[in-house]
Coordinates of C-alpha atoms in Angstrom, one line a residue:
Chain A
E3 CA 124.3 -2.1 117.8
I4 CA 127.3 -0.1 116.8
V5 CA 128.3 2.5 119.4
M6 CA 129.7 5.7 118.1
T7 CA 132.0 7.8 120.3
Q8 CA 133.1 11.3 119.5
S9 CA 136.0 13.3 120.9
P10 CA 136.5 15.7 122.3
A11 CA 133.1 16.7 123.6
T12 CA 134.0 20.4 123.2
L13 CA 136.7 21.9 121.0
S14 CA 137.7 25.5 121.5
V15 CA 139.2 27.0 118.4
S16 CA 140.1 30.5 117.2
P17 CA 138.7 31.7 113.8
G18 CA 141.0 30.8 111.0
E19 CA 142.5 27.8 112.9
R20 CA 142.2 24.1 112.0
A21 CA 139.7 21.9 113.8
T22 CA 140.0 18.1 113.9
L23 CA 137.0 16.1 115.2
S24 CA 137.2 12.4 115.9
C25 CA 134.6 9.6 115.7
R26 CA 135.3 6.1 116.8
A27 CA 133.0 3.1 116.1
S28 CA 132.7 0.1 118.5
Q29 CA 133.0 -2.2 115.5
S30 CA 134.2 -1.8 111.9
V31 CA 132.0 0.4 109.7
S32 CA 132.7 -1.4 106.4
S33 CA 132.9 0.4 103.1
S34 CA 133.0 3.7 104.9
Y35 CA 129.3 4.0 105.6
L36 CA 129.9 7.1 107.8
S37 CA 128.2 10.5 107.6
W38 CA 128.6 13.8 109.4
Y39 CA 126.0 16.4 110.3
Q40 CA 126.3 20.0 111.5
Q41 CA 123.7 21.5 113.9
K42 CA 123.5 25.1 115.0
P43 CA 121.5 26.2 118.0
G44 CA 117.7 26.0 117.4
Q45 CA 118.2 24.5 114.0
A46 CA 117.8 21.0 112.5
P47 CA 120.9 19.0 111.6
R48 CA 122.4 19.5 108.2
L49 CA 124.1 16.8 106.2
L50 CA 127.8 17.7 105.7
M51 CA 129.5 14.5 104.6
Y52 CA 128.6 11.0 103.5
G53 CA 130.6 7.9 102.5
T54 CA 133.3 9.2 104.9
S55 CA 134.7 11.8 102.6
T56 CA 132.1 13.0 100.1
R57 CA 130.8 16.5 100.8
A58 CA 127.1 17.1 100.5
T59 CA 125.7 19.7 98.1
G60 CA 126.8 23.2 99.0
V61 CA 129.3 22.2 101.7
P62 CA 132.5 24.3 101.4
A63 CA 135.8 22.7 100.5
R64 CA 137.3 23.6 103.9
F65 CA 135.4 20.6 105.3
S66 CA 137.0 17.2 104.7
G67 CA 136.4 13.7 106.0
S68 CA 138.7 10.7 106.3
G69 CA 139.1 7.4 108.0
S70 CA 138.1 3.8 107.7
G71 CA 137.3 0.8 109.9
T72 CA 136.6 2.2 113.3
E73 CA 138.4 5.6 113.2
F74 CA 137.0 8.6 111.4
T75 CA 137.9 12.3 111.3
L76 CA 136.2 15.5 110.2
T77 CA 138.6 18.3 109.6
I78 CA 137.7 22.0 109.1
S79 CA 140.8 23.6 107.6
S80 CA 140.2 27.2 108.5
L81 CA 137.3 27.9 110.9
Q82 CA 134.8 30.5 109.8
S83 CA 132.3 32.2 112.2
E84 CA 129.5 30.1 110.7
D85 CA 131.2 26.9 111.5
F86 CA 130.8 27.1 115.2
A87 CA 128.2 24.4 115.9
V88 CA 127.8 20.9 117.1
Y89 CA 128.9 18.1 114.8
Y90 CA 127.6 14.5 114.8
C91 CA 128.9 11.4 113.1
Q92 CA 126.5 8.6 112.1
Q93 CA 127.2 5.1 110.9
Y94 CA 124.9 3.5 108.4
N95 CA 126.6 0.2 108.0
N96 CA 124.2 -1.7 110.3
W97 CA 120.7 -1.3 111.7
P98 CA 120.0 0.5 113.8
V99 CA 121.8 3.5 112.4
T100 CA 123.5 5.2 115.3
F101 CA 125.0 8.7 116.0
G102 CA 127.9 9.8 118.1
G103 CA 127.2 12.0 121.1
G104 CA 128.5 15.1 119.2
T105 CA 131.4 17.5 119.4
K106 CA 130.7 21.2 120.1
V107 CA 133.1 23.5 118.3
E108 CA 133.2 26.8 120.2
I109 CA 135.0 30.1 119.7
K110 CA 138.3 30.3 121.7
Chain B
Q12 CA 113.8 22.6 97.1
V13 CA 113.0 19.8 99.6
Q14 CA 110.7 20.9 102.4
L15 CA 109.6 18.8 105.4
V16 CA 107.3 20.4 107.9
E17 CA 106.4 18.6 111.1
S18 CA 103.4 19.2 113.3
G19 CA 101.4 17.6 116.1
G20 CA 103.8 18.1 119.0
G21 CA 102.7 19.3 122.4
V22 CA 102.4 18.4 126.1
V23 CA 101.0 15.0 126.9
Q24 CA 100.7 13.0 130.1
P25 CA 102.7 9.7 130.6
G26 CA 100.8 6.7 129.2
K27 CA 98.8 8.8 126.7
S28 CA 99.1 8.9 122.9
L29 CA 100.1 11.5 120.3
T30 CA 100.4 11.5 116.5
L31 CA 103.0 13.5 114.7
S32 CA 102.7 14.4 111.0
C33 CA 105.2 15.6 108.4
A34 CA 104.2 17.3 105.2
A35 CA 106.7 17.0 102.4
S36 CA 107.2 18.9 99.1
G37 CA 109.9 19.5 96.6
F38 CA 110.8 15.9 95.7
T39 CA 109.1 12.8 94.4
F40 CA 107.7 11.7 97.8
S41 CA 106.7 8.2 96.8
S42 CA 110.3 7.3 95.7
Y43 CA 112.0 7.9 99.0
G44 CA 112.3 6.2 102.4
L45 CA 111.6 8.5 105.3
H46 CA 112.7 8.5 109.0
W47 CA 111.9 10.0 112.3
V48 CA 114.8 11.1 114.4
R49 CA 114.5 12.6 117.9
Q50 CA 116.7 14.8 120.1
A51 CA 116.0 15.0 123.9
P52 CA 116.6 18.5 125.4
G53 CA 120.3 19.2 125.4
K54 CA 121.2 15.7 124.1
G55 CA 122.3 14.1 120.9
L56 CA 120.4 12.5 118.0
E57 CA 118.6 9.2 118.2
W58 CA 117.1 7.5 115.2
V59 CA 113.5 6.4 115.9
A60 CA 111.8 4.8 112.9
F61 CA 112.1 4.2 109.1
I62 CA 109.6 3.4 106.4
S63 CA 110.7 2.5 102.9
H64 CA 109.4 3.9 99.7
G65 CA 106.2 2.0 99.1
G66 CA 105.8 1.3 102.8
N67 CA 106.6 -2.4 102.6
N68 CA 109.6 -2.2 105.1
V69 CA 109.3 -0.6 108.5
F70 CA 112.0 -0.6 111.2
S71 CA 112.0 1.0 114.6
A72 CA 114.4 1.5 117.5
D73 CA 114.2 -0.9 120.4
S74 CA 113.4 2.0 122.7
V75 CA 110.0 2.6 120.9
K76 CA 109.2 -0.8 119.4
G77 CA 105.7 -1.9 120.1
R78 CA 104.7 1.7 121.1
F79 CA 105.4 3.8 118.0
T80 CA 104.1 3.2 114.5
I81 CA 105.4 4.9 111.4
S82 CA 103.2 5.2 108.3
R83 CA 103.0 7.2 105.1
D84 CA 100.3 8.4 102.7
D85 CA 101.8 8.9 99.3
S86 CA 98.6 10.4 98.0
K87 CA 99.1 13.3 100.5
N88 CA 102.9 13.4 100.6
S89 CA 102.6 12.8 104.3
L90 CA 104.5 10.9 106.9
S91 CA 103.1 10.1 110.4
L92 CA 104.3 8.7 113.7
Q93 CA 101.7 7.3 116.0
M94 CA 103.1 7.3 119.6
N95 CA 101.3 5.3 122.2
S96 CA 102.1 4.6 125.9
L97 CA 104.3 7.7 126.0
R98 CA 107.0 7.9 128.7
V99 CA 108.8 10.9 130.3
D100 CA 112.0 9.8 128.4
D101 CA 110.2 10.2 125.1
T102 CA 110.4 14.0 125.6
A103 CA 112.3 15.3 122.6
V104 CA 112.2 17.3 119.4
Y105 CA 111.1 14.9 116.7
Y106 CA 112.5 15.5 113.2
C107 CA 111.2 14.1 110.0
A108 CA 114.1 13.2 107.7
K109 CA 114.4 12.1 104.1
D110 CA 116.5 9.2 103.2
Y111 CA 119.2 9.8 100.6
C112 CA 118.4 6.8 98.4
P113 CA 115.7 7.0 95.7
G114 CA 113.8 3.8 95.0
G115 CA 115.6 1.6 97.6
G116 CA 118.3 -0.9 96.8
C117 CA 121.0 1.2 98.4
H118 CA 123.2 0.2 101.4
G119 CA 122.4 1.9 104.6
H120 CA 120.5 5.0 105.4
Y121 CA 121.6 8.5 106.0
F122 CA 119.5 11.7 106.0
D123 CA 119.9 14.3 103.3
S124 CA 117.1 16.6 104.3
W125 CA 115.5 17.4 107.7
G126 CA 112.4 19.3 108.9
Q127 CA 112.6 21.9 111.6
G128 CA 111.2 19.5 114.2
T129 CA 108.3 19.4 116.6
L130 CA 108.6 19.3 120.4
V131 CA 106.9 16.5 122.3
T132 CA 106.9 16.9 126.1
V133 CA 105.7 14.0 128.2
S134 CA 104.9 15.2 131.7
S135 CA 102.3 14.8 134.4

């Protein structure tokens, strides 16, 4: 199974600043079969990004994704109050699909 | 809009059984694969099981293989997860999630809609 590792575990950022979240795969995720989810406390996850860099419906343009192979990044260009949450990456190149352990973005 | 509503969670003793259900609306249920994904308290997400549109293909995580069975009833727009021989480490919120791909034939699986989850607590 492909192991997904996210870093950092916690990211402290001030509103308006840029946040960069990393996701590393234990083996290559071909054709960019990588998605990102946002989860707020007490809520279900929400799809943010798929195919590495395609925003899901309704996701603001301040969210962007990039990467290939084993290294992927989610960038939030200017953090808004509603963006403070936990973010998970997920590979869907192989069965079983697997998630990273999450990065918590908290207010600095 | 897509709605997924889970039910059936609760407190159960180790070794016992429990069945979860997911009622779906807002999309053509029979056309989509469906998943169960769980999240232990304070932990990350773990994919549990998948059933394809039509129900012909079923996959489950090694951690639940032989104990959990996923099924669907397209006439009722309903997804189920039969959980047997429950263990303490099965304690989690269980989410029903819709696959992105209509009709199959797509590569890989990610989740474009999620229910709010139902909590299963396995404890003596």
